[in-house]
Every structure is written in structure tokens, then in C-alpha cells.
Amino acid sequence: MNEKSIHKDAEHFISISEKEGIETVWNRLKSQEPHCGYCELGLSCRNCAMGPCRIDPFGDGPQKGVCGASRDTIVARNLLLTISAGAAAHSDHGRDILETFYETSNEKTSGYMIKDVEKLKKLAIEFGINVNDRNDGDIARELGAKLMEEFGTKQKRLTLLDRSPKKRQEIWERLNIVPRGIDRENVESLHRIHMGVDNDYLNLLLHSLRTSLSDGWGGSMIATELSDILFGRPEPLVSSVNIGVLKENEVNIALHGHNPILSDVIVQAAEDPELIKIAKEKGAKGINLVGICCTGNELLMRKGVPMVGNHLMQELVIMSGVLDAMIVDYQCIMPSVVDVAKCFHTKIISTFDKAKFEGAEHISFDKSRGIEIGKKIVRLAVENFENRIPGKVDIPDKPVEMMAGFSVESILELLGGSLDPLVDAIKIGKIRGVAADVGCNNPKIKHDYGHTYITKCLIENDILVLVTGCAAVANGKIGYMNMDAVKYAGKGLKEVCESLKIPPVLHVGSCVDNSRLLVLVSAIANNLGVDISDLPVVGTAPEWYSQKAVSIATYFVASGVDVVLGIPPAIFGSQKVVDVLTNGLKDLVKATFSVEPSPDKAARLIQKKIEDKRMLLGLSYREIG
Ligand code: SF4
Ligand code: MSK
């Protein structure tokens, strides 16, 4: 029995990789261990050529960098850089969607249209745009131009912050962390970490909050809103997950990364009769699209495209021998997929000029020729079908049914148009609270164990779990996201799920769709007339790895949601930074970070935090040991 993953399909391929000498993320982790202790503690700096510098954690060696930077400055500066990289990634994704939206409004794209006019108008009104007696293109053009300003330096504050409760906005104003332009906060982050600029650890931490807010309420929220407008607002649907979604007798194409711009046209191209005909001539029965990571989540949420796996499955799915192409856009794609693919017939096709992979075939994506390029890419996959190596075909498991498509709007519809039934269920304690299980996989923890263990404990205790990103795939794969999973829920949650016909774990979307959670908790807080921090709501990222995950966790905390992390961030070299993040932030933003590597203890901590918030709201309270 392999100890690296909880899943049969992953374990199967990991043991084959070990037997056949195919290098995977787990081998490479081992080869890197022990990791550098200075880096793990956040105590190394290579910001300038007087360094690199290290601070001795025990106090015996150097206590200052060559420039005089203290351990607190270095740790806080490193954290700001991490958050800024994550915020920039989400926001650049948002800008790519925005440019496609804007060009579509100018009729300069191929394969895109405004799919959700109602959402377009609603968003336009939020930006002060007149929507009466105007055509959709006009509205979209004006909205596109306004949204571009959200990225720049002219803004005093991001417009979508208005969705948050007034009390939250006052906290941000008091701390002077209201995010201005999205790019501005990120550029200012890079400025501040330059040698000799911001050397005050608290000031650096406050700008970390501000930068993350520019992601959650800016870049990510824009990405989500415009993706819904262009590709359709998610509605509840049933699909399937795990390696079993691959089909031996069809051309299999995996779409991996984050941005739905490309994958949406691939879906259209895969329906092209001419390409299906060629696939059949090659001996395949059809073309089967599957998703990996968040591009997969975008397609699953809106189109029900099955999900083949999450972050730690990306190398392993190639070992099925039936993946004819893996099409990648950007973020979370291991460069190693190219190496694994060399042992099989799989073609790795990179598509964004800002995200090239040595050894991959690059087809530069251009939204003005979307459909044409989409067809070109699908054709490559179809033509590769005949290169399969028969002895290497291996699909070791069957698909698991999984529901998805729970946008804020669709949750509201399920509730009959008002949040009242959900709020009432929380008030009377049928639902004790809401937990968001988000984020990645990390080979430092058994694959999907953290996500699924915590979720199980929470739903058993009547806590509704909302999931995004790779956490969603983990929970879907183990069977917590179909109607059968209602049996795992506590009595009260079970009753609510049965009456609404929803599973106890709801798929809210991709990584950028964590912004949907901000919208949802704001709406609940506004319904109750309280701040977000008053709500029995907690976030957790038990298996996080990425800079984006740190940005998400930080904007949750800055928005008033406590966050429990499973993997320790590189901050433990500064007691002052640790104290602020795990305690001091309570006074500043009324929420904090906790680090709890044990999923069992993390689940109890989340439960306790939720029950404590219930007590403060004057609601029924359960003692958590
Ligand atoms: Fe060293 Fe200071 Fe340069 Fe960092 S900025 S490498 S601590 S001299
Ligand atoms: S894909 S950021 S590994 S959740 Fe969004 Fe998964 Fe984390 Fe990437």
C-alpha cells in the first residue's frame, strides 16, 4: 500500500512510476530534503548583490543582513513578495479575461459572445453605467473600459469593495489598506521590498493585506464576473471525476491550468463534425475532453466536463497511456509533465506566450482567431491517437459522480431567491456554520488526506463545506459531492441537504472563484446586519503549496474570515511576524491565521472557531473539546 495518496488511481501510478523509474513530484521532493532551514523559516534574503544573506535562527550567528535588515524585516518582506506573486497571478488572469471581454464587445474575437446579459447589466450598474435602451455591445464596451481602470493608478479604491459590509470597509479605511488599483498595489509591493524602502515589518504586513485584497476584491473577482458573463453562469449539474473519466476508445484531451479563454474554444472545436470524422477515421469513437486543476474546474462548473484529477495527479494521468494531448494554459503546471510525456505518446501543447515549457509544442493562442486555433490544437490530439502504445493503456479506476455549479446566484435560486432559509438554518443550528476548504495539494502531505479528513469531520458536525480549486477535486473524488454523501452529514445538515437536493459539500469553482466566497459571506453578513468577522465562517487550506493560495488566505483574513493552514508558511523566523499574523490581526482586522498540520486538530479548531462565533452572536453553542 502506497502512503503518498489516499486514492487508488494515484497509488497505482505512483507504484508503477517507482518500478519503471519515471520521476515524479514525490521523488523530487525526496531529493530536495532536507530543505534549507533558513528558507523554511523565511530568514534568507537575496534581494540585492550585497547578499545573499541569512539570519541565524538561534542567535549565535549573524542577526542582520549586510544592509542591516533584521529578521523581522526579512521575513515580512519575503511574505509580501509571496503574496504579491499570488495576487499578480490571479489578477493577470483577470486581465486576460477582461481583454477578451473587451475585444468581444468590439467584435474582434472569434468563438466568444456575451452569454449572460443579465449578469452583464447587473455588473454594469455596479460601475455606474446606464443600461437602459442600450445594446449589449455598448454596455460591454463601457464596462470593459471601466474595468481596465480598476487595474491602473487613477482609482482611489476598487469599485467591487462596495459589495462588502460597511463595517468591513471602515476597518480597511482605518488601517489605510483599502486597495487602490490592482497593478498599483502589486507594483508598490515590489517597490517596498527593494533594499532600503519598507523596513518596518508591521507596515510590510499591512501592505500584504492590501495587496491580497486587490486580488480577492479586484483581479479574482473581475475574472469570475467576466468569465460568468462570457462563458455562462454556473448552475448545479452532475458530472464525474477521477482517472476513470478517460476513455480507452476515444481521443482524450486534458485541459490543464487556470484560464477558461482557451479551454472554452477547445470545447467548441471538439464538437466540430470534421474533427470528429477524422477521429473516427483514426479508429476512435469520439473526442473526450477532461479537466485538470482549475481550467478543469472552470469547465466542470459551467459545462459539466469531467475532471481527471487535481494538482498531484497531473504527472500520473499521463501514465494512463490514453492521454493523446495535454493542453496547458498557465499556473500550477509542473514543467515535469513534458518529461513524463516522453515515456508515453502524450503531446504536451503550451498555448500562452507568457507560459512556455521547454520540450512542449507551443501553439500561440490568439483570441481573434480563437476557433481556428482551437481546431488546430484539437486536430493535433486527434492525429496523435494512432500513436498510442497498446501495452501502456491503463485506466485503473471507475468514475465517481460529482455535483458542481454552485455559484452565488445558483445557491440563491436554490434557496428560492433569498438567503433567509440559509441564515435561518444557521440561526436555529441545523447548520452550525460554513467552512471553505480551498487550495492545492502538496507532496509534503498525503495527497488529498487533509482536504477529505477535515471535510468529513466538518459535515458530520453539521458544518456546510464550500470547496474550490484542487480541494473540490479531492472531495469529489472521495464521494462527498454527490447526493449519496448526504449520509455522511450530521442530522441538521442532512435535513437541509435533502430538502434542497444538494450534497453537504458544494463546488463553488476555481481558484479565482474564491471571490464568490467573499460575495457570499458579504451577502450573509449584510442580511444579518453584521460584519463578516461576526459570522460562523472559517477558511482552511490544509494542503496548500502556491503563492496564490497565500494571497487567497490573506484576503480571507483581511476580509474577516479566520484561516487554518495545514502547511506552515515561511514566517517562523520572526516571532514578531508570527505574533501579528496569529494574534495581533485579531485587533486589526478581527480575524487571524492558525497553522495546524494535523487534519484532526485542524478540524476541531475550525469547529471551535465556528461555535465561538455562534456564542458571540447569541446562537446555540456546542462545547468543543
Ligand atoms: Fe542582504 Fe539586505 Fe541585500 Fe537582502 S537586501 S540580500 S538582507 S543586503
Ligand atoms: S489549481 S493554486 S494547485 S488549488 Fe487552482 Fe490547485 Fe492550488 Fe493550483
XYZ file of C-alpha atoms and ligand atoms in Angstrom:
641
model
C 0.000 0.000 0.000
C 1.450 3.314 -1.092
C 1.348 6.057 1.546
C 1.544 9.020 -0.807
C -2.117 9.353 -1.766
C -5.490 8.314 -0.401
C -6.679 7.382 -3.897
C -6.478 4.042 -5.668
C -5.685 5.569 -9.084
C -2.846 7.740 -7.734
C -1.362 4.907 -5.688
C -1.452 2.616 -8.711
C 0.526 5.020 -10.887
C 2.937 6.026 -8.142
C 3.964 2.400 -7.674
C 4.350 1.939 -11.442
C 6.474 5.099 -11.631
C 8.712 3.699 -8.887
C 9.066 0.351 -10.649
C 9.743 1.880 -14.050
C 11.928 4.747 -12.874
C 9.594 7.504 -14.051
C 10.433 10.508 -11.920
C 7.526 12.246 -10.176
C 6.993 15.101 -7.740
C 7.467 12.714 -4.795
C 10.942 11.618 -5.973
C 11.973 15.205 -6.487
C 10.709 16.233 -3.056
C 12.833 13.496 -1.523
C 15.872 14.618 -3.469
C 15.440 18.148 -2.105
C 15.265 17.064 1.528
C 16.298 18.249 3.985
C 15.104 21.638 2.815
C 17.171 24.694 3.702
C 16.241 25.655 7.273
C 16.874 29.364 6.679
C 14.477 29.376 3.738
C 11.861 27.361 5.607
C 11.908 29.972 8.352
C 11.846 32.873 5.881
C 15.257 34.024 7.117
C 17.168 34.164 3.840
C 17.272 37.191 1.555
C 18.708 37.521 -1.937
C 17.122 40.818 -2.805
C 20.410 42.513 -3.679
C 24.020 41.902 -4.651
C 25.428 42.762 -1.221
C 23.861 39.432 -0.205
C 22.571 36.779 -0.282
C 22.126 36.999 3.491
C 20.896 34.667 6.195
C 19.872 35.334 9.783
C 20.905 32.747 12.327
C 17.673 31.492 13.909
C 19.397 30.571 17.184
C 21.035 33.944 17.752
C 24.634 32.657 17.558
C 25.470 33.776 14.022
C 24.570 36.916 12.048
C 21.452 38.739 13.209
C 21.413 41.346 10.427
C 21.732 41.210 6.652
C 24.646 43.117 5.057
C 22.340 46.153 4.679
C 21.259 45.898 8.308
C 17.856 44.297 7.679
C 16.554 42.455 10.743
C 14.942 39.027 10.858
C 11.529 40.711 11.119
C 12.103 42.851 8.031
C 13.406 39.908 6.018
C 10.542 37.556 6.973
C 7.860 40.210 6.359
C 9.458 41.244 3.063
C 9.591 37.648 1.850
C 5.941 37.143 2.766
C 4.928 40.301 0.897
C 6.768 39.043 -2.187
C 4.945 35.684 -1.961
C 1.535 37.338 -1.625
C 2.260 39.780 -4.382
C 3.236 36.984 -6.792
C -0.020 35.186 -5.982
C -2.127 38.326 -6.324
C -0.399 39.200 -9.597
C -1.075 35.707 -10.989
C -4.807 35.913 -10.266
C -5.035 39.487 -11.453
C -3.162 38.882 -14.693
C -5.569 36.006 -15.318
C -8.385 38.511 -14.674
C -6.869 40.958 -17.125
C -6.641 38.291 -19.842
C -10.353 37.603 -19.424
C -11.070 41.341 -19.397
C -9.182 41.882 -22.658
C -11.126 39.048 -24.269
C -14.375 40.526 -22.944
C -13.482 43.977 -24.266
C -12.392 42.687 -27.666
C -15.575 40.612 -27.853
C -17.616 43.754 -27.227
C -15.754 45.253 -30.220
C -16.460 42.118 -32.273
C -12.754 41.423 -32.656
C -12.698 37.864 -31.290
C -13.652 34.505 -32.704
C -15.516 31.964 -30.581
C -16.783 34.276 -27.833
C -20.061 36.021 -27.092
C -21.827 37.647 -24.164
C -23.663 34.661 -22.713
C -25.132 36.176 -19.561
C -26.719 39.515 -20.390
C -28.448 39.757 -17.008
C -25.123 39.490 -15.188
C -23.536 41.957 -17.637
C -26.182 44.555 -16.831
C -26.006 43.923 -13.095
C -22.243 44.409 -13.090
C -22.505 47.478 -15.328
C -24.946 49.081 -12.874
C -22.444 48.490 -10.051
C -19.983 50.526 -12.107
C -22.466 53.359 -12.554
C -23.195 52.580 -16.213
C -26.570 53.370 -17.745
C -28.027 50.123 -19.126
C -31.409 51.403 -20.290
C -32.171 51.429 -24.016
C -28.638 50.379 -24.937
C -27.432 47.336 -26.800
C -25.312 44.708 -25.028
C -22.189 45.573 -27.027
C -22.337 49.228 -25.963
C -22.773 48.309 -22.324
C -19.950 45.761 -22.511
C -17.607 48.279 -24.165
C -18.196 50.882 -21.477
C -17.908 48.281 -18.723
C -14.698 46.889 -20.247
C -13.122 50.358 -20.283
C -14.131 50.992 -16.669
C -12.788 47.620 -15.555
C -9.431 48.381 -17.151
C -9.217 51.434 -14.910
C -9.541 49.106 -11.895
C -6.061 47.832 -12.745
C -4.427 51.247 -13.036
C -3.369 54.080 -10.792
C -6.231 56.538 -11.230
C -8.507 54.737 -8.820
C -8.825 55.708 -5.159
C -10.484 52.410 -4.290
C -11.702 49.302 -6.086
C -15.366 49.510 -7.040
C -16.342 45.966 -6.051
C -15.370 46.642 -2.427
C -18.857 48.161 -2.216
C -20.189 44.603 -2.046
C -18.645 44.165 1.402
C -20.388 45.209 4.636
C -19.932 48.854 5.665
C -18.257 47.775 8.911
C -15.602 45.904 6.936
C -14.968 48.893 4.697
C -14.483 51.058 7.789
C -11.837 48.639 9.121
C -9.919 48.833 5.851
C -10.158 52.624 5.852
C -8.982 52.881 9.459
C -5.931 50.744 8.682
C -5.309 52.547 5.385
C -5.373 49.255 3.483
C -8.201 49.996 1.055
C -6.843 48.594 -2.216
C -6.476 51.192 -4.952
C -5.597 49.957 -8.458
C -4.757 46.260 -8.717
C -1.466 46.842 -10.557
C -0.643 49.711 -8.244
C -0.671 47.550 -5.111
C 1.452 44.893 -6.781
C 3.984 47.361 -8.135
C 4.126 49.092 -4.765
C 4.830 45.685 -3.175
C 7.851 45.239 -5.431
C 8.969 48.774 -4.604
C 8.628 48.197 -0.868
C 10.734 45.033 -0.879
C 13.612 46.748 -2.687
C 16.596 47.307 -0.393
C 16.166 50.375 1.734
C 12.450 51.044 1.237
C 9.975 49.489 3.685
C 11.914 48.109 6.644
C 9.066 48.103 9.163
C 7.667 44.593 9.494
C 4.198 45.761 10.526
C 3.985 48.223 7.657
C 5.041 45.447 5.281
C 2.394 43.098 6.701
C -0.311 45.731 6.296
C 0.636 46.182 2.658
C 0.473 42.391 2.296
C -3.164 42.602 3.381
C -3.823 45.449 0.971
C -2.211 43.632 -1.948
C -4.177 40.462 -1.241
C -7.400 42.497 -1.088
C -6.608 43.844 -4.553
C -6.633 40.205 -5.647
C -9.786 38.992 -3.887
C -11.956 42.056 -4.463
C -10.186 43.028 -7.691
C -8.360 40.719 -10.078
C -10.012 37.472 -8.990
C -13.477 38.983 -8.684
C -13.195 40.537 -12.138
C -12.020 37.174 -13.524
C -15.030 35.403 -12.021
C -17.609 38.009 -13.016
C -16.433 38.280 -16.614
C -15.985 34.526 -17.017
C -19.617 34.102 -15.991
C -20.682 36.778 -18.466
C -18.647 35.295 -21.335
C -18.929 31.579 -20.659
C -22.148 31.324 -18.674
C -23.086 31.490 -15.019
C -22.651 28.075 -13.345
C -25.821 26.170 -12.470
C -25.945 22.914 -10.482
C -25.083 19.900 -12.609
C -23.855 16.347 -12.287
C -20.541 15.197 -13.736
C -17.795 12.766 -12.775
C -14.239 12.651 -11.509
C -11.044 10.554 -11.352
C -8.897 8.628 -13.822
C -11.946 6.627 -14.926
C -13.234 9.624 -16.893
C -10.616 8.801 -19.552
C -11.958 6.628 -22.361
C -9.832 3.952 -23.953
C -11.692 4.104 -27.262
C -11.809 7.891 -27.670
C -9.294 10.672 -28.277
C -8.587 12.013 -24.781
C -7.604 15.652 -24.339
C -6.803 17.035 -20.885
C -7.148 20.794 -20.310
C -4.826 21.945 -17.547
C -4.110 25.296 -15.940
C -6.486 28.098 -14.986
C -7.751 30.345 -17.720
C -11.012 29.355 -19.463
C -10.389 31.573 -22.520
C -8.593 28.838 -24.388
C -10.442 25.840 -22.997
C -13.832 27.283 -23.913
C -12.909 27.357 -27.600
C -11.367 23.881 -27.317
C -14.776 22.620 -26.145
C -16.340 24.210 -29.233
C -13.613 22.853 -31.511
C -14.011 19.323 -30.132
C -17.620 19.382 -31.345
C -16.543 20.130 -34.921
C -18.009 17.397 -37.212
C -14.920 17.431 -39.406
C -12.593 16.727 -36.440
C -14.929 14.040 -35.082
C -14.883 12.447 -38.550
C -11.073 12.405 -38.594
C -11.072 10.919 -35.081
C -13.324 8.129 -36.310
C -11.138 7.522 -39.349
C -8.223 7.059 -36.953
C -10.212 4.384 -35.087
C -11.532 6.444 -32.162
C -15.208 6.583 -31.245
C -15.119 10.310 -30.498
C -13.296 13.108 -28.685
C -13.304 13.113 -24.890
C -12.346 16.279 -23.015
C -11.307 16.120 -19.358
C -10.034 18.757 -16.945
C -7.103 19.072 -14.552
C -6.711 21.699 -11.814
C -8.651 24.947 -12.248
C -9.078 25.023 -16.020
C -10.832 21.754 -15.296
C -12.903 23.412 -12.571
C -13.946 26.224 -14.929
C -15.161 23.657 -17.475
C -16.745 21.380 -14.887
C -18.660 24.255 -13.272
C -20.154 25.582 -16.484
C -20.224 22.675 -18.914
C -20.012 19.527 -16.789
C -16.713 18.483 -18.420
C -15.433 15.555 -16.283
C -12.422 16.089 -14.030
C -9.494 13.696 -14.310
C -7.539 14.948 -11.304
C -6.032 17.728 -9.264
C -2.551 19.136 -8.820
C -0.726 15.963 -7.754
C -2.443 13.914 -10.479
C -1.009 15.940 -13.381
C 2.019 13.702 -13.955
C 0.154 10.492 -13.138
C -2.683 10.913 -15.658
C -0.139 10.753 -18.474
C 0.760 7.249 -17.275
C -2.720 6.033 -18.277
C -1.279 5.777 -21.796
C -4.550 7.077 -23.275
C -3.986 10.803 -22.955
C -3.475 11.966 -26.525
C -2.801 15.579 -25.587
C -2.440 17.721 -22.506
C -3.207 21.321 -23.377
C -1.839 23.752 -20.862
C -2.507 27.436 -20.307
C -0.864 28.751 -17.120
C -0.343 28.356 -13.371
C 0.237 25.143 -11.418
C 1.554 23.228 -14.443
C 4.669 21.307 -13.439
C 7.423 21.602 -16.077
C 7.957 17.877 -15.451
C 4.821 16.904 -17.392
C 6.975 17.261 -20.506
C 9.438 14.675 -19.135
C 6.754 12.180 -18.106
C 5.108 12.564 -21.519
C 8.388 11.489 -23.185
C 7.811 7.984 -21.749
C 4.378 7.827 -23.413
C 2.777 9.117 -26.604
C 1.104 12.171 -24.991
C 1.650 15.552 -26.659
C 2.081 18.493 -24.303
C 0.834 21.640 -26.022
C 1.528 25.021 -24.444
C -0.621 27.908 -25.599
C 0.131 31.206 -23.835
C 3.214 33.149 -24.879
C 3.792 34.086 -21.233
C 3.877 30.405 -20.214
C 6.166 28.335 -22.419
C 7.526 24.912 -21.460
C 10.824 23.615 -22.776
C 10.143 20.485 -24.804
C 6.428 21.199 -25.306
C 4.865 22.023 -28.661
C 3.850 25.701 -28.498
C 0.814 26.998 -30.337
C 0.434 30.671 -29.629
C -3.154 31.434 -28.683
C -4.783 34.462 -30.242
C -8.357 35.299 -29.255
C -9.048 36.958 -32.595
C -8.564 33.523 -34.207
C -9.903 31.509 -31.247
C -11.899 28.864 -33.089
C -9.264 28.384 -35.812
C -6.522 27.848 -33.219
C -8.788 25.678 -31.079
C -9.379 23.390 -34.061
C -5.665 23.286 -34.879
C -4.895 22.122 -31.328
C -7.678 19.517 -31.250
C -6.512 18.180 -34.622
C -3.026 17.567 -33.185
C -4.573 15.475 -30.435
C -6.783 13.576 -32.853
C -3.844 12.782 -35.112
C -1.885 11.536 -32.124
C -4.489 8.856 -31.308
C -2.864 6.364 -33.685
C 0.458 6.707 -31.845
C -0.866 5.058 -28.684
C 1.254 2.219 -27.354
C -1.210 -0.657 -26.736
C 0.731 -2.256 -23.867
C 0.726 1.021 -21.969
C -3.034 1.555 -21.790
C -4.013 1.562 -18.124
C -7.188 3.056 -16.605
C -7.235 1.623 -13.081
C -10.477 3.009 -11.659
C -14.054 3.948 -12.462
C -15.522 7.483 -12.440
C -17.164 8.872 -9.314
C -20.287 11.008 -9.640
C -19.776 14.611 -8.562
C -22.060 17.652 -8.478
C -20.768 21.132 -9.313
C -22.015 24.550 -10.424
C -22.819 26.282 -7.129
C -22.339 29.937 -7.993
C -23.743 32.504 -5.532
C -26.615 33.113 -7.942
C -27.441 29.411 -8.219
C -27.309 28.998 -4.424
C -29.744 31.902 -4.140
C -32.028 30.309 -6.712
C -31.964 27.020 -4.802
C -32.971 28.937 -1.694
C -35.939 30.481 -3.514
C -34.376 33.866 -4.254
C -33.426 34.876 -0.709
C -30.649 33.966 1.714
C -33.190 33.763 4.550
C -33.574 29.949 4.542
C -29.784 29.514 4.837
C -29.478 32.202 7.505
C -32.415 30.683 9.410
C -30.829 27.214 9.239
C -27.660 28.714 10.740
C -29.632 30.607 13.391
C -31.527 27.540 14.616
C -28.345 25.465 14.435
C -29.327 22.934 11.781
C -26.247 24.275 10.033
C -23.671 25.280 12.663
C -21.653 27.342 10.231
C -19.837 27.348 6.923
C -16.271 26.260 6.182
C -14.411 26.903 2.953
C -11.927 24.151 2.107
C -9.707 25.607 -0.576
C -6.323 25.327 -2.186
C -3.893 22.870 -3.545
C -2.107 19.594 -2.978
C 1.423 19.456 -1.636
C 3.563 16.299 -1.716
C 4.612 17.102 1.860
C 1.209 15.749 2.945
C -0.532 12.576 1.784
C -2.407 13.524 -1.373
C -5.973 14.709 -0.569
C -5.838 13.409 3.007
C -6.013 16.857 4.620
C -8.940 18.031 2.482
C -11.035 14.921 2.867
C -10.340 14.241 6.549
C -11.255 17.791 7.552
C -14.345 17.835 5.339
C -15.601 14.558 6.803
C -15.267 15.847 10.384
C -16.992 19.111 9.493
C -20.009 17.732 7.643
C -20.519 15.130 10.380
C -20.823 18.073 12.725
C -23.367 19.972 10.629
C -20.936 22.399 9.045
C -21.673 23.121 5.396
C -18.452 22.886 3.380
C -17.835 25.011 0.296
C -14.913 23.976 -1.878
C -12.849 25.465 -4.691
C -9.732 24.553 -6.675
C -7.965 21.273 -6.003
C -9.825 20.880 -2.695
C -13.000 20.417 -4.736
C -11.465 17.609 -6.780
C -10.224 15.874 -3.618
C -13.673 15.922 -2.046
C -15.434 14.961 -5.257
C -13.179 12.009 -5.826
C -13.810 10.514 -2.399
C -17.553 10.826 -2.942
C -18.518 13.787 -0.731
C -20.063 15.778 -3.559
C -22.978 13.685 -4.746
C -26.377 13.100 -3.181
C -25.204 9.814 -1.695
C -22.818 11.840 0.515
C -25.766 13.230 2.456
C -25.459 10.095 4.596
C -22.148 11.440 5.981
C -23.744 14.675 7.174
C -24.951 15.374 10.705
C -28.708 15.339 11.331
C -29.344 19.049 10.803
C -27.167 19.452 7.711
C -28.635 16.248 6.272
C -32.139 17.647 6.609
C -31.172 20.869 4.810
C -29.335 18.978 2.034
C -32.222 16.612 1.479
C -34.766 19.386 1.271
C -32.643 21.416 -1.166
C -31.345 18.329 -3.027
C -27.738 19.354 -2.597
C -24.700 17.465 -1.299
C -23.123 18.591 2.002
C -20.048 19.799 0.103
C -20.675 22.401 -2.601
C -18.352 23.105 -5.521
C -18.069 26.880 -5.823
C -15.430 26.946 -8.556
C -11.798 27.535 -9.446
C -9.090 29.392 -7.506
C -10.216 32.817 -8.765
C -13.749 31.832 -7.758
C -12.766 32.133 -4.115
C -14.037 35.635 -4.828
C -17.530 34.052 -4.924
C -17.000 33.175 -1.267
C -16.304 36.850 -0.482
C -19.553 37.789 -2.211
C -21.489 35.084 -0.379
C -20.199 35.887 3.113
C -20.771 39.600 2.460
C -24.359 38.894 1.458
C -24.917 36.785 4.603
C -23.331 39.465 6.808
C -25.438 42.178 5.161
C -28.545 40.030 5.643
C -27.783 39.809 9.374
C -26.594 43.406 9.680
C -23.176 42.323 10.996
C -19.568 42.265 9.806
C -18.066 39.239 8.017
C -15.898 38.613 11.085
C -19.036 38.037 13.190
C -20.144 35.085 11.076
C -19.550 31.416 11.951
C -17.390 31.036 8.863
C -13.821 29.682 8.628
C -11.449 29.028 5.721
C -8.912 26.246 5.525
C -6.126 25.299 3.117
C -4.738 22.043 4.515
C -2.531 21.125 1.528
C -1.631 24.500 0.021
C 1.568 24.995 -1.959
C 1.229 28.081 -4.171
C 1.802 31.800 -3.803
C -1.779 32.251 -4.995
C -3.005 30.208 -2.044
C -1.183 32.572 0.338
C -2.837 35.536 -1.338
C -6.266 33.867 -1.042
C -5.723 33.011 2.624
C -4.589 36.572 3.292
C -7.581 38.218 1.619
C -9.881 35.894 3.549
C -8.260 37.028 6.817
C -8.195 40.691 5.751
C -11.906 40.349 4.941
C -12.660 38.974 8.420
C -12.536 35.185 7.922
C -10.238 33.119 10.162
C -7.995 30.770 8.175
C -6.411 27.489 9.279
C -3.374 26.440 7.225
C -2.036 22.881 7.144
C 1.411 23.604 5.704
C 3.461 26.145 7.728
C 4.313 29.277 5.737
C 7.903 30.575 5.812
C 7.374 33.043 8.664
C 8.611 31.227 11.751
C 11.982 33.007 11.705
C 10.325 36.100 13.177
C 8.356 35.796 16.380
C 7.024 39.315 15.823
C 5.593 38.417 12.401
C 4.122 35.182 13.795
C 2.539 37.102 16.687
C 0.896 39.618 14.367
C -0.446 37.024 11.940
C -1.706 34.556 14.535
C -2.856 37.012 17.180
C -2.338 40.741 16.542
C -4.505 40.726 13.413
C -7.473 39.963 15.674
C -7.332 43.591 16.876
C -6.640 44.947 13.406
C -8.945 43.000 11.046
C -10.820 40.780 13.545
C -9.505 37.549 12.036
C -6.251 35.604 12.202
C -4.231 32.789 10.717
C -3.661 29.486 12.526
C -1.231 26.804 11.447
C -2.289 23.263 12.271
C -0.626 20.425 10.337
C -2.766 17.704 11.959
C -6.041 17.453 9.989
C -7.740 16.065 13.087
C -6.729 19.023 15.246
C -7.444 21.427 12.372
C -10.995 20.094 12.061
C -11.583 20.567 15.787
C -10.077 24.039 15.676
C -12.396 25.023 12.817
C -15.366 23.620 14.702
C -14.377 25.507 17.841
C -13.961 28.769 15.952
C -17.416 28.318 14.420
C -19.040 27.525 17.773
C -17.283 30.504 19.418
C -18.690 32.815 16.750
C -22.154 31.339 17.321
C -21.862 32.091 21.010
C -20.905 35.717 20.321
C -23.942 36.035 18.038
C -26.148 34.703 20.844
C -26.898 31.476 18.968
C -26.928 27.934 20.389
C -23.438 26.765 21.296
C -21.722 23.361 21.391
C -18.688 22.816 23.612
C -15.722 21.567 21.541
C -13.089 19.636 23.485
Fe 21.245 41.103 2.279
Fe 19.893 43.397 2.715
Fe 20.627 42.710 0.214
Fe 18.747 41.298 1.492
S 18.589 43.437 0.869
S 20.429 40.468 0.282
S 19.442 41.386 3.621
S 21.970 43.168 1.931
S -5.068 24.677 -9.280
S -3.355 27.124 -6.998
S -2.839 23.730 -7.133
S -5.805 24.862 -5.854
Fe -6.062 26.387 -8.942
Fe -4.930 23.620 -7.435
Fe -3.687 25.340 -5.895
Fe -3.218 25.391 -8.398
